[in-house]
């Protein structure tokens, strides 16, 4: 019996998070249908991410991207049936879908493109100066004057 615990489900629908409590909340919320279409979440640097969705059979007009309250939603609408075409086998699924990704603070969408059946969404973490950590120099030669 294996006692290994996989953390893979924690990273499926969150981008840019370093805090585990948000990831556990998402992993425990078992959303049906979240496996179609298949997708990858890639990290390309400290502050660069990419979501790649396999959107075979969809055109740009069939897809919709929205960001609201820190949640990126990708949806694909069902395409109209081809007039006069009878499918002998239809293996390319073109059913409607909806994927949601909770974005960490300061994550911005930089670009989105559809090429060769893959929808790529580039994300960038842009942390404002006031939110960045500040280094405080320690001066050993002088003692700070305390006034009471």
Coordinates of C-alpha atoms in Angstrom, one line a residue:
X1 CA 0.0 0.0 0.0
X2 CA 1.4 3.3 -1.0
X3 CA 1.4 6.2 1.5
X4 CA 2.6 8.8 -1.1
X5 CA 0.4 11.8 -1.3
X6 CA 0.2 13.5 -4.7
X7 CA 0.0 17.3 -4.7
X8 CA -0.7 17.4 -8.5
X9 CA -4.5 18.2 -8.0
X10 CA -3.5 21.3 -6.1
X11 CA -1.8 23.0 -9.0
X12 CA -4.4 22.3 -11.7
X13 CA -6.6 25.4 -11.5
X14 CA -4.4 28.0 -9.8
X15 CA -1.8 30.1 -11.4
X16 CA 0.9 32.0 -9.6
X17 CA 0.0 30.9 -6.0
X18 CA 2.6 30.2 -3.4
X19 CA 0.1 29.8 -0.6
X20 CA -1.2 26.3 0.0
X21 CA -4.5 27.2 1.7
X22 CA -5.9 28.5 -1.6
X23 CA -4.7 25.5 -3.4
X24 CA -6.3 23.1 -0.9
X25 CA -9.6 24.9 -1.2
X26 CA -9.5 24.5 -5.0
X27 CA -8.4 20.8 -4.9
X28 CA -11.3 19.9 -2.5
X29 CA -13.8 21.6 -4.8
X30 CA -14.3 18.7 -7.2
X31 CA -15.7 20.4 -10.3
X32 CA -17.2 18.0 -12.8
X33 CA -16.1 18.4 -16.4
X34 CA -12.9 20.1 -15.6
X35 CA -10.9 17.6 -17.6
X36 CA -12.3 18.7 -21.0
X37 CA -10.6 20.1 -22.8
X38 CA -7.1 19.0 -21.7
X39 CA -4.8 21.8 -20.7
X40 CA -1.3 22.6 -19.4
X41 CA -0.2 25.2 -16.9
X42 CA 3.4 26.1 -17.5
X43 CA 5.9 28.2 -15.6
X44 CA 8.4 29.9 -17.8
X45 CA 10.3 32.0 -15.2
X46 CA 9.9 33.4 -11.8
X47 CA 7.0 35.7 -12.9
X48 CA 5.9 34.2 -16.3
X49 CA 3.2 31.6 -16.7
X50 CA 1.3 30.1 -19.7
X51 CA -1.9 28.2 -19.9
X52 CA -2.3 26.1 -23.0
X53 CA -5.7 24.6 -23.8
X54 CA -6.3 22.0 -26.5
X55 CA -9.1 23.6 -28.4
X56 CA -9.1 21.4 -31.5
X57 CA -12.0 22.2 -33.8
X58 CA -12.7 25.7 -32.3
X59 CA -12.1 29.0 -34.0
X60 CA -11.3 32.3 -32.4
X61 CA -14.9 33.4 -32.6
X62 CA -16.0 30.2 -30.7
X63 CA -13.8 31.0 -27.6
X64 CA -14.2 33.6 -24.9
X65 CA -11.7 34.7 -22.2
X66 CA -12.8 36.8 -19.2
X67 CA -11.2 37.9 -16.0
X68 CA -13.4 38.8 -13.1
X69 CA -12.5 39.2 -9.4
X70 CA -9.2 37.3 -9.9
X71 CA -10.7 34.4 -11.8
X72 CA -9.8 33.7 -15.4
X73 CA -12.6 31.9 -17.2
X74 CA -12.1 30.2 -20.6
X75 CA -15.2 29.1 -22.4
X76 CA -15.9 27.5 -25.8
X77 CA -19.3 27.6 -27.5
X78 CA -20.7 24.7 -29.5
X79 CA -20.2 25.2 -33.2
X80 CA -23.0 25.1 -35.7
X81 CA -23.3 21.7 -37.4
X82 CA -21.9 21.6 -40.9
X83 CA -24.7 21.7 -43.5
X84 CA -24.8 18.6 -45.6
X85 CA -22.1 16.7 -43.7
X86 CA -22.8 13.3 -42.3
X87 CA -20.1 12.1 -39.8
X88 CA -19.2 8.4 -40.2
X89 CA -17.0 8.9 -37.1
X90 CA -16.7 12.1 -35.0
X91 CA -13.7 11.8 -32.8
X92 CA -13.0 15.5 -32.4
X93 CA -15.2 16.7 -29.6
X94 CA -16.6 20.2 -30.1
X95 CA -18.9 20.3 -27.2
X96 CA -19.2 23.5 -25.1
X97 CA -16.8 23.8 -22.2
X98 CA -15.8 26.2 -19.4
X99 CA -12.5 26.2 -17.5
X100 CA -11.8 28.5 -14.5
X101 CA -8.4 29.4 -13.0
X102 CA -8.0 31.4 -9.9
X103 CA -5.2 33.9 -10.4
X104 CA -2.9 35.1 -7.6
X105 CA -2.5 38.7 -6.8
X106 CA -0.8 40.9 -9.4
X107 CA -1.1 38.3 -12.2
X108 CA -2.0 39.9 -15.5
X109 CA -3.0 38.5 -18.9
X110 CA -0.4 39.7 -21.4
X111 CA -1.5 37.9 -24.6
X112 CA -3.7 35.1 -25.9
X113 CA -3.5 33.3 -29.3
X114 CA -4.9 30.3 -31.1
X115 CA -2.5 28.3 -33.3
X116 CA -2.7 24.8 -34.5
X117 CA -5.6 23.9 -32.3
X118 CA -3.9 25.2 -29.1
X119 CA -5.1 28.3 -27.2
X120 CA -2.1 29.9 -25.4
X121 CA -2.7 32.5 -22.7
X122 CA 0.5 34.3 -21.4
X123 CA 0.4 35.5 -17.9
X124 CA 2.8 37.8 -16.0
X125 CA 3.2 38.6 -12.3
X126 CA 3.6 42.4 -12.0
X127 CA 4.3 43.4 -8.4
X128 CA 4.1 47.1 -7.7
X129 CA 7.0 48.7 -6.0
X130 CA 5.0 49.4 -2.8
X131 CA 4.2 45.6 -2.5
X132 CA 7.8 44.4 -3.0
X133 CA 10.0 43.5 0.0
X134 CA 12.4 46.2 1.1
X135 CA 15.9 45.5 2.4
X136 CA 16.7 47.5 5.6
X137 CA 20.4 48.2 5.9
X138 CA 22.0 47.5 9.3
X139 CA 24.5 50.2 10.4
X140 CA 26.8 48.7 13.0
X141 CA 28.9 51.9 13.5
X142 CA 26.1 54.0 14.9
X143 CA 23.6 53.4 17.6
X144 CA 20.1 54.7 17.0
X145 CA 19.2 57.4 19.3
X146 CA 16.1 56.6 21.4
X147 CA 14.2 59.5 22.7
X148 CA 11.7 59.0 25.5

